[in-house]
Short mmCIF file of C-alpha atoms in Angstrom, two decimals:
data_model
loop_
_atom_site.label_atom_id
_atom_site.label_comp_id
_atom_site.label_asym_id
_atom_site.label_seq_id
_atom_site.Cartn_x
_atom_site.Cartn_y
_atom_site.Cartn_z
CA MET A 184 -14.27 -31.14 7.20
CA SER A 185 -10.64 -28.99 7.24
CA GLU A 186 -9.08 -30.69 4.05
CA ALA A 187 -12.06 -29.44 1.96
CA PRO A 188 -11.01 -26.64 -0.71
CA ALA A 189 -12.15 -23.63 0.99
CA ASN A 190 -14.42 -23.37 -2.66
CA ALA A 191 -16.20 -26.55 -1.93
CA ASN A 192 -20.27 -27.28 -1.74
CA GLU A 193 -21.38 -27.54 2.09
CA GLY A 194 -21.14 -31.13 3.11
CA CYS A 195 -17.64 -31.70 1.35
CA VAL A 196 -16.30 -35.04 2.12
CA GLY A 197 -12.75 -33.73 1.83
CA PRO A 198 -10.50 -34.34 -2.06
CA THR A 199 -8.84 -37.60 -0.50
CA SER A 200 -11.87 -39.21 0.81
CA ALA A 201 -12.87 -42.42 -1.37
CA ASN A 202 -16.34 -40.88 -2.24
CA ALA A 203 -14.88 -38.06 -3.26
CA GLY A 204 -16.30 -36.61 -6.42
CA LYS A 205 -18.76 -39.33 -5.85
CA SER A 206 -21.06 -37.58 -2.98
CA SER A 207 -24.12 -36.45 -3.58
CA ALA A 208 -22.63 -32.92 -1.70
CA CYS A 209 -19.97 -33.22 -5.39
CA ALA A 210 -22.70 -31.94 -7.73
CA GLY A 211 -22.05 -29.16 -9.31
CA CYS A 212 -18.64 -28.73 -7.26
CA PRO A 213 -15.81 -26.86 -9.62
CA ASN A 214 -13.62 -29.74 -7.94
CA GLN A 215 -15.59 -32.83 -9.03
CA SER A 216 -13.87 -33.49 -11.87
CA ALA A 217 -10.25 -33.38 -10.01
CA CYS A 218 -11.74 -35.29 -6.85
CA SER A 219 -13.08 -38.06 -8.85
CA SER A 220 -10.07 -38.58 -11.28
CA GLY A 221 -8.11 -39.17 -8.00
CA THR A 222 -5.96 -36.14 -8.38
CA PHE A 223 -5.74 -35.65 -5.18
CA SER A 224 -5.58 -38.98 -3.23
CA SER A 225 -2.62 -40.47 -5.40
CA PRO A 226 0.45 -40.72 -2.76
CA ALA A 227 2.43 -38.44 -4.63
CA ALA A 228 -0.33 -35.76 -4.33
CA ILE A 229 -0.53 -36.52 -0.61
CA ALA A 230 2.93 -36.14 -0.02
CA ALA A 231 3.66 -32.87 -2.04
CA LYS A 232 0.46 -31.38 0.11
CA GLU A 233 1.86 -32.33 3.47
CA LYS A 234 5.28 -31.07 2.37
CA GLU A 235 3.26 -27.48 1.30
CA ARG A 236 1.72 -27.64 4.96
CA SER A 237 4.88 -28.15 6.25
CA GLU A 238 6.23 -25.02 4.65
CA LEU A 239 3.25 -23.11 5.39
CA GLN A 240 3.31 -23.64 8.91
CA ASN A 241 7.03 -23.09 9.40
CA ALA A 242 6.67 -19.63 7.77
CA LEU A 243 4.10 -18.41 9.64
CA SER A 244 5.26 -20.08 12.82
CA ASN A 245 6.18 -16.64 14.10
CA VAL A 246 3.40 -14.37 12.63
CA SER A 247 0.78 -13.82 16.35
CA HIS A 248 -1.87 -12.43 13.76
CA VAL A 249 -3.61 -12.61 10.15
CA VAL A 250 -5.55 -9.70 9.11
CA LEU A 251 -7.39 -9.94 5.75
CA VAL A 252 -9.25 -6.71 4.65
CA LEU A 253 -11.77 -7.68 2.11
CA SER A 254 -14.52 -6.29 0.38
CA GLY A 255 -16.77 -7.34 -2.75
CA LYS A 256 -16.63 -3.88 -3.96
CA GLY A 257 -13.42 -2.42 -5.58
CA GLY A 258 -13.11 1.16 -5.15
CA VAL A 259 -14.14 1.31 -1.66
CA GLY A 260 -10.49 2.14 0.06
CA LYS A 261 -9.50 -1.10 1.11
CA SER A 262 -5.68 -0.40 0.04
CA THR A 263 -5.82 2.70 2.24
CA VAL A 264 -7.56 1.19 5.08
CA SER A 265 -5.06 -1.15 4.72
CA THR A 266 -2.02 0.59 4.91
CA GLN A 267 -2.89 3.47 7.38
CA ILE A 268 -4.20 0.51 9.77
CA ALA A 269 -0.50 -1.02 8.90
CA GLN A 270 1.00 2.48 9.18
CA ALA A 271 -0.66 2.96 12.66
CA LEU A 272 0.33 -0.21 14.01
CA SER A 273 3.79 0.45 13.48
CA SER A 274 3.64 3.72 14.49
CA ARG A 275 2.66 1.99 17.77
CA GLY A 276 5.70 -0.10 18.03
CA TYR A 277 3.99 -3.16 17.09
CA SER A 278 5.76 -5.39 14.28
CA VAL A 279 3.97 -5.40 11.54
CA GLY A 280 3.75 -7.53 7.87
CA LEU A 281 1.98 -6.06 5.23
CA LEU A 282 0.90 -8.42 2.03
CA ASP A 283 -0.14 -7.16 -1.21
CA LEU A 284 -2.41 -9.53 -2.51
CA ASP A 285 -3.99 -7.20 -5.70
CA ILE A 286 -1.48 -8.47 -8.03
CA CYS A 287 -3.24 -7.15 -10.86
CA GLY A 288 -3.60 -3.77 -9.42
CA PRO A 289 -1.15 -3.22 -6.54
CA SER A 290 -1.06 0.63 -4.95
CA VAL A 291 0.32 -0.77 -1.70
CA PRO A 292 4.03 0.36 -2.44
CA ARG A 293 2.58 4.12 -3.75
CA MET A 294 0.58 4.40 0.08
CA ALA A 295 3.33 2.86 1.69
CA GLY A 296 6.26 5.31 0.41
CA VAL A 297 8.09 2.18 -0.91
CA LEU A 298 7.04 2.90 -4.91
CA GLN A 299 10.11 0.93 -7.19
CA ARG A 300 11.82 -0.74 -4.82
CA THR A 301 12.66 -4.30 -5.09
CA VAL A 302 12.98 -7.30 -2.43
CA HIS A 303 16.44 -9.26 -2.30
CA GLN A 304 16.60 -12.84 -1.74
CA SER A 305 18.85 -14.39 0.44
CA GLN A 306 19.43 -17.82 2.14
CA SER A 307 16.19 -17.08 4.56
CA GLY A 308 14.00 -15.96 1.32
CA TRP A 309 12.58 -12.94 0.00
CA GLU A 310 13.53 -10.03 2.17
CA PRO A 311 10.32 -7.24 2.17
CA VAL A 312 10.95 -3.24 1.39
CA TYR A 313 11.03 -1.77 5.03
CA ALA A 314 8.65 1.24 5.24
CA ASN A 315 10.22 1.83 8.41
CA PRO A 316 12.10 0.06 11.30
CA ASN A 317 8.66 -2.05 12.17
CA LEU A 318 6.94 -2.55 9.09
CA GLY A 319 7.37 -4.55 6.33
CA ILE A 320 5.63 -5.03 2.84
CA MET A 321 5.68 -7.26 0.24
CA SER A 322 4.21 -6.86 -3.70
CA ILE A 323 3.87 -8.05 -6.61
CA SER A 324 5.05 -4.76 -7.69
CA PHE A 325 8.47 -5.01 -6.21
CA LEU A 326 9.27 -8.04 -8.65
CA LEU A 327 8.22 -5.97 -11.85
CA GLU A 328 10.59 -4.92 -13.96
CA GLU A 329 8.31 -1.49 -15.19
CA SER A 330 5.79 -0.43 -12.72
CA ASP A 331 3.20 0.26 -15.18
CA ALA A 332 3.98 -2.81 -16.77
CA ALA A 333 0.22 -4.98 -16.86
CA VAL A 334 0.11 -8.57 -15.00
CA VAL A 335 -1.83 -10.74 -17.12
CA TRP A 336 -2.06 -13.95 -15.40
CA ARG A 337 -4.57 -16.41 -14.72
CA GLY A 338 -5.89 -18.10 -11.64
CA PRO A 339 -3.20 -21.21 -11.27
CA ARG A 340 0.08 -18.64 -11.55
CA LYS A 341 -1.76 -16.22 -9.15
CA ASN A 342 -2.58 -19.02 -6.33
CA GLY A 343 1.48 -19.85 -6.91
CA LEU A 344 2.52 -16.23 -6.66
CA ILE A 345 0.40 -16.02 -3.42
CA LYS A 346 1.88 -19.43 -1.47
CA GLN A 347 5.92 -17.88 -2.40
CA PHE A 348 4.50 -14.59 -0.65
CA LEU A 349 3.47 -16.75 2.26
CA VAL A 350 6.66 -18.98 2.39
CA GLU A 351 9.35 -17.61 0.75
CA THR A 352 8.80 -13.89 2.38
CA ASP A 353 11.25 -13.56 5.58
CA TRP A 354 10.02 -11.57 7.94
CA GLY A 355 13.01 -11.78 10.13
CA VAL A 356 13.99 -13.13 13.21
CA GLY A 357 11.36 -11.99 15.80
CA GLY A 358 8.67 -12.54 13.67
CA LEU A 359 5.45 -10.67 13.36
CA ASP A 360 2.89 -9.11 15.67
CA TYR A 361 -0.04 -8.91 12.90
CA LEU A 362 0.36 -9.16 8.82
CA ILE A 363 -2.09 -7.54 7.48
CA VAL A 364 -3.27 -8.68 3.91
CA ASP A 365 -4.59 -6.32 1.30
CA THR A 366 -7.25 -8.27 -0.97
CA PRO A 367 -8.37 -7.54 -4.48
CA PRO A 368 -11.95 -7.21 -4.99
CA GLY A 369 -14.03 -10.13 -5.16
CA THR A 370 -15.00 -13.38 -3.90
CA SER A 371 -12.72 -15.60 -6.37
CA ASP A 372 -9.38 -17.30 -6.59
CA GLU A 373 -7.29 -15.22 -4.27
CA HIS A 374 -9.54 -15.43 -1.60
CA ILE A 375 -9.82 -18.99 -1.77
CA SER A 376 -6.10 -19.26 -1.94
CA ILE A 377 -5.31 -17.09 1.05
CA VAL A 378 -8.14 -18.66 3.36
CA GLN A 379 -6.76 -22.29 2.14
CA PHE A 380 -3.21 -21.57 2.44
CA LEU A 381 -3.53 -19.70 5.98
CA ASN A 382 -6.00 -22.90 6.93
CA ASP A 383 -3.00 -25.10 6.16
CA ALA A 384 -0.83 -23.35 7.98
CA ARG A 385 -2.59 -23.31 11.43
CA PRO A 386 -3.89 -27.16 11.57
CA MET A 387 -4.49 -27.17 14.92
CA LEU A 388 -7.34 -24.08 14.36
CA SER A 389 -8.29 -26.22 11.66
CA ALA A 390 -9.13 -29.09 13.40
CA GLN A 391 -11.33 -27.37 15.67
CA GLY A 392 -13.04 -26.11 12.65
CA ALA A 393 -12.08 -22.37 13.29
CA SER A 394 -10.39 -20.32 10.28
CA GLY A 395 -6.37 -19.72 10.04
CA ALA A 396 -6.62 -16.53 9.31
CA SER A 397 -7.28 -14.62 12.85
CA GLY A 398 -10.01 -12.26 11.59
CA ALA A 399 -11.35 -10.48 8.43
CA ILE A 400 -12.02 -6.15 8.50
CA VAL A 401 -14.46 -5.58 5.52
CA VAL A 402 -14.71 -2.32 3.97
CA THR A 403 -17.71 -0.67 2.41
CA THR A 404 -18.88 2.70 1.07
CA PRO A 405 -22.44 3.74 2.25
CA GLU A 406 -24.78 3.37 -0.66
CA GLU A 407 -26.38 0.38 -1.75
CA VAL A 408 -24.36 -0.20 -5.02
CA SER A 409 -21.06 -1.16 -2.65
CA MET A 410 -23.08 -3.15 0.36
CA ALA A 411 -24.48 -5.30 -2.84
CA ASP A 412 -21.87 -6.55 -3.10
CA VAL A 413 -20.18 -6.51 0.72
CA ARG A 414 -22.70 -8.66 1.50
CA LYS A 415 -21.59 -11.48 -0.68
CA GLU A 416 -18.08 -10.66 1.29
CA LEU A 417 -19.40 -11.57 4.70
CA ASN A 418 -21.42 -14.31 3.43
CA PHE A 419 -17.76 -15.51 2.10
CA CYS A 420 -16.86 -15.24 5.51
CA LYS A 421 -19.24 -17.03 6.78
CA LYS A 422 -18.90 -19.75 4.97
CA THR A 423 -15.06 -20.22 4.65
CA LYS A 424 -15.55 -19.68 8.79
CA VAL A 425 -13.34 -16.43 8.39
CA PRO A 426 -14.29 -14.39 11.60
CA VAL A 427 -14.91 -10.92 11.08
CA LEU A 428 -13.54 -8.35 13.23
CA GLY A 429 -15.54 -5.77 11.99
CA VAL A 430 -17.20 -3.02 8.98
CA VAL A 431 -15.60 -0.01 8.29
CA GLU A 432 -17.66 2.45 6.99
CA ASN A 433 -15.42 4.25 4.79
CA MET A 434 -15.84 7.25 2.83
CA SER A 435 -18.44 8.27 5.09
CA GLY A 436 -18.81 11.86 4.43
CA LEU A 437 -16.43 14.78 3.74
CA GLN A 438 -14.68 16.68 6.67
CA MET A 439 -12.42 19.02 6.69
CA ARG A 440 -11.88 22.49 8.09
CA LEU A 441 -13.71 25.49 6.08
CA ALA A 442 -10.37 27.70 5.78
CA ASP A 443 -9.33 24.24 3.61
CA LEU A 444 -12.25 24.65 1.26
CA LYS A 445 -11.98 26.51 -2.42
CA PHE A 446 -14.82 28.93 -3.21
CA MET A 447 -15.62 29.14 -7.06
CA LYS A 448 -17.70 31.62 -8.88
CA ASP A 449 -20.55 29.27 -11.07
CA GLY A 450 -19.70 29.92 -15.14
CA THR A 451 -22.49 31.93 -16.44
CA ALA A 452 -24.23 31.40 -19.65
CA LYS A 453 -23.17 33.69 -22.74
CA ASN A 454 -25.53 36.07 -24.60
CA GLY A 455 -28.17 33.39 -23.85
CA SER A 456 -26.05 30.24 -25.48
CA ASN A 457 -25.33 26.83 -24.16
CA GLU A 458 -22.17 27.65 -24.35
CA SER A 459 -20.78 28.90 -20.52
CA SER A 460 -17.30 30.31 -18.98
CA GLU A 461 -15.48 28.89 -17.07
CA SER A 462 -15.61 28.60 -13.52
CA GLU A 463 -13.70 31.44 -11.70
CA ASP A 464 -11.55 30.78 -8.17
CA CYS A 465 -12.56 33.37 -5.38
CA THR A 466 -11.26 31.70 -2.57
CA GLN A 467 -8.69 34.42 -1.22
CA GLN A 468 -11.87 36.89 -1.84
CA VAL A 469 -14.28 34.93 0.25
CA LEU A 470 -11.49 34.25 2.88
CA SER A 471 -10.77 37.48 3.45
CA ILE A 472 -14.15 38.92 3.67
CA LEU A 473 -14.50 35.44 6.25
CA LYS A 474 -11.34 36.99 8.47
CA GLU A 475 -12.65 40.49 8.35
CA LYS A 476 -16.59 39.68 8.97
CA CYS A 477 -16.68 36.42 11.27
CA PRO A 478 -13.26 34.68 11.39
CA GLU A 479 -14.25 32.05 13.78
CA VAL A 480 -15.98 30.32 11.03
CA LEU A 481 -12.73 29.20 9.75
CA SER A 482 -11.90 27.10 12.22
CA MET A 483 -15.11 25.70 12.11
CA MET A 484 -15.19 21.69 10.46
CA VAL A 485 -17.70 21.61 7.58
CA ALA A 486 -19.08 17.95 6.58
CA THR A 487 -21.31 16.83 3.82
CA ASP A 488 -22.37 13.05 2.64
CA VAL A 489 -20.47 12.03 -0.69
CA PHE A 490 -22.62 8.96 -1.10
CA PRO A 491 -25.71 8.59 -0.14
CA SER A 492 -26.30 6.14 2.67
CA SER A 493 -29.02 3.13 2.04
CA GLY A 494 -31.38 2.05 4.97
CA LEU A 495 -29.82 1.70 8.18
CA GLY A 496 -26.26 1.62 6.11
CA PRO A 497 -23.50 -0.07 6.92
CA LYS A 498 -24.27 0.20 10.86
CA GLY A 499 -27.63 -2.10 9.89
CA MET A 500 -26.26 -4.68 7.50
CA ALA A 501 -23.34 -5.39 10.62
CA SER A 502 -26.08 -5.64 13.31
CA GLN A 503 -27.67 -7.91 10.21
CA TYR A 504 -24.94 -10.26 9.88
CA ASN A 505 -23.95 -9.63 13.56
CA VAL A 506 -20.50 -8.63 13.15
CA PRO A 507 -18.78 -5.84 15.35
CA TYR A 508 -19.42 -1.77 13.26
CA LEU A 509 -15.22 -0.67 13.94
CA GLY A 510 -17.01 2.68 12.48
CA LYS A 511 -17.34 5.48 10.08
CA LEU A 512 -13.94 7.09 8.63
CA PRO A 513 -14.74 10.42 6.82
CA LEU A 514 -13.44 10.95 3.17
CA ASP A 515 -10.63 13.63 4.70
CA PRO A 516 -8.21 15.27 1.99
CA ASN A 517 -5.15 14.62 4.39
CA LEU A 518 -5.70 11.20 4.36
CA LEU A 519 -5.50 11.21 0.59
CA LYS A 520 -2.32 13.63 0.77
CA ALA A 521 -0.95 10.23 3.11
CA CYS A 522 -1.49 7.70 0.73
CA GLU A 523 -0.45 9.64 -2.09
CA GLU A 524 2.75 10.80 -0.11
CA GLY A 525 2.91 7.22 1.51
CA VAL A 526 3.22 8.62 4.91
CA ALA A 527 1.79 7.03 8.35
CA PHE A 528 -1.22 9.16 8.18
CA VAL A 529 -1.85 9.85 12.21
CA GLU A 530 1.84 10.78 12.49
CA LYS A 531 2.02 13.62 9.77
CA TYR A 532 -1.44 14.64 10.36
CA SER A 533 -2.20 14.04 13.56
CA SER A 534 -5.12 16.49 14.08
CA SER A 535 -7.11 16.00 10.99
CA PRO A 536 -10.48 14.60 11.57
CA ALA A 537 -10.06 10.77 10.19
CA VAL A 538 -7.13 10.27 12.77
CA LYS A 539 -9.62 10.00 15.73
CA PRO A 540 -11.94 7.58 13.78
CA LEU A 541 -8.75 5.35 12.54
CA ASN A 542 -7.50 5.43 15.50
CA ASP A 543 -10.42 4.20 16.95
CA ILE A 544 -10.62 1.46 14.33
CA VAL A 545 -7.21 0.62 15.62
CA ASP A 546 -7.81 0.30 19.21
CA LYS A 547 -10.88 -2.17 18.42
CA LEU A 548 -7.95 -3.98 16.31
CA ILE A 549 -6.10 -4.76 19.12
CA LEU A 550 -8.43 -5.40 21.36
CA ALA A 551 -10.15 -8.08 19.26
CA LEU A 552 -6.34 -9.50 18.69
CA PRO A 553 -3.92 -8.81 21.66
CA VAL A 554 -0.23 -9.76 20.71
CA GLU A 555 0.63 -12.27 23.87
CA GLU A 556 3.61 -10.55 24.78
CA GLU A 557 1.79 -7.47 25.84
CA GLN A 558 -0.69 -9.94 27.48
CA ASP A 559 2.50 -11.40 29.72
CA ASP A 560 4.40 -8.23 30.39
CA MET A 561 0.57 -6.66 31.84
CA GLN A 562 0.40 -9.68 33.72
CA GLU A 563 4.02 -8.97 35.10
#
């Protein structure tokens, strides 16, 4: 049922049903006690729920597409992918919002170049921080007095802030073409909450058995340690009916120009002892020799696999789950620089190796989720 919590058991009868908490499907469900006590079915609870749904619907009524960026594994580059996709979309003229749901470790503000900025409260709600005229950003980082302050919150408080982000952020009169949502690792509170809130915000989709989220981009690195957790995320999407727009294979290999490499002499053991001397930087010497002897190699690209791919890799995993494979995003030093500098990678480092793969991913996203105005203009 559409009103079933996202973390409910299969066959949930719904928290307002007469059999709530009593059905055989309720056994072991984390919501069983609350459902059986009537917490969700009292007149006050129903009225509060309807008010919440109305607020969510009004807040997201002018957002065309909501895209979740997910991965069961930490450290695979979700925030990098989220931020640079948002930057790339905004550079193409789309109106984009970037919502940072990594409440305990928000990194989007730094990657978008808006660190240590604050949001302002107006009559229409929170005004997001703008990285450029087309890209608004919302993060808990803007609400903290100190950037290094630890956020030590339990689930209910996190869920309350996620609802505030969705309801109280004013994305502007024109609304958004795309709202990109950067999520933390795992499949717990933040993920369940955002899916349920989006279902409430888009009742027509929920009534059809679909998700209120337009879709999810699932990020992984090639090794099995990562993919083992990402498969759980794909199963989460299947259970919550969130369409998977595709799998991104991030950090698929290091790619850079040979001229940008650093060359080092290995430290050698001293007098047969176990102590080694420090490595010596001989970059300029090597580059001078190459420039003299074979200058053509300096413009060549070098590549190496940093993470060993397991089996058929992320592409095989995508095929196994019958979801699209969006491609490989190489480990590009300039992409890392762009995130540290808080700039749009596709603009500042337009000739860098990862630019084309990133633009290809953005092209596929736009193709999967076209903006209606764009379609109307094409028909005219």
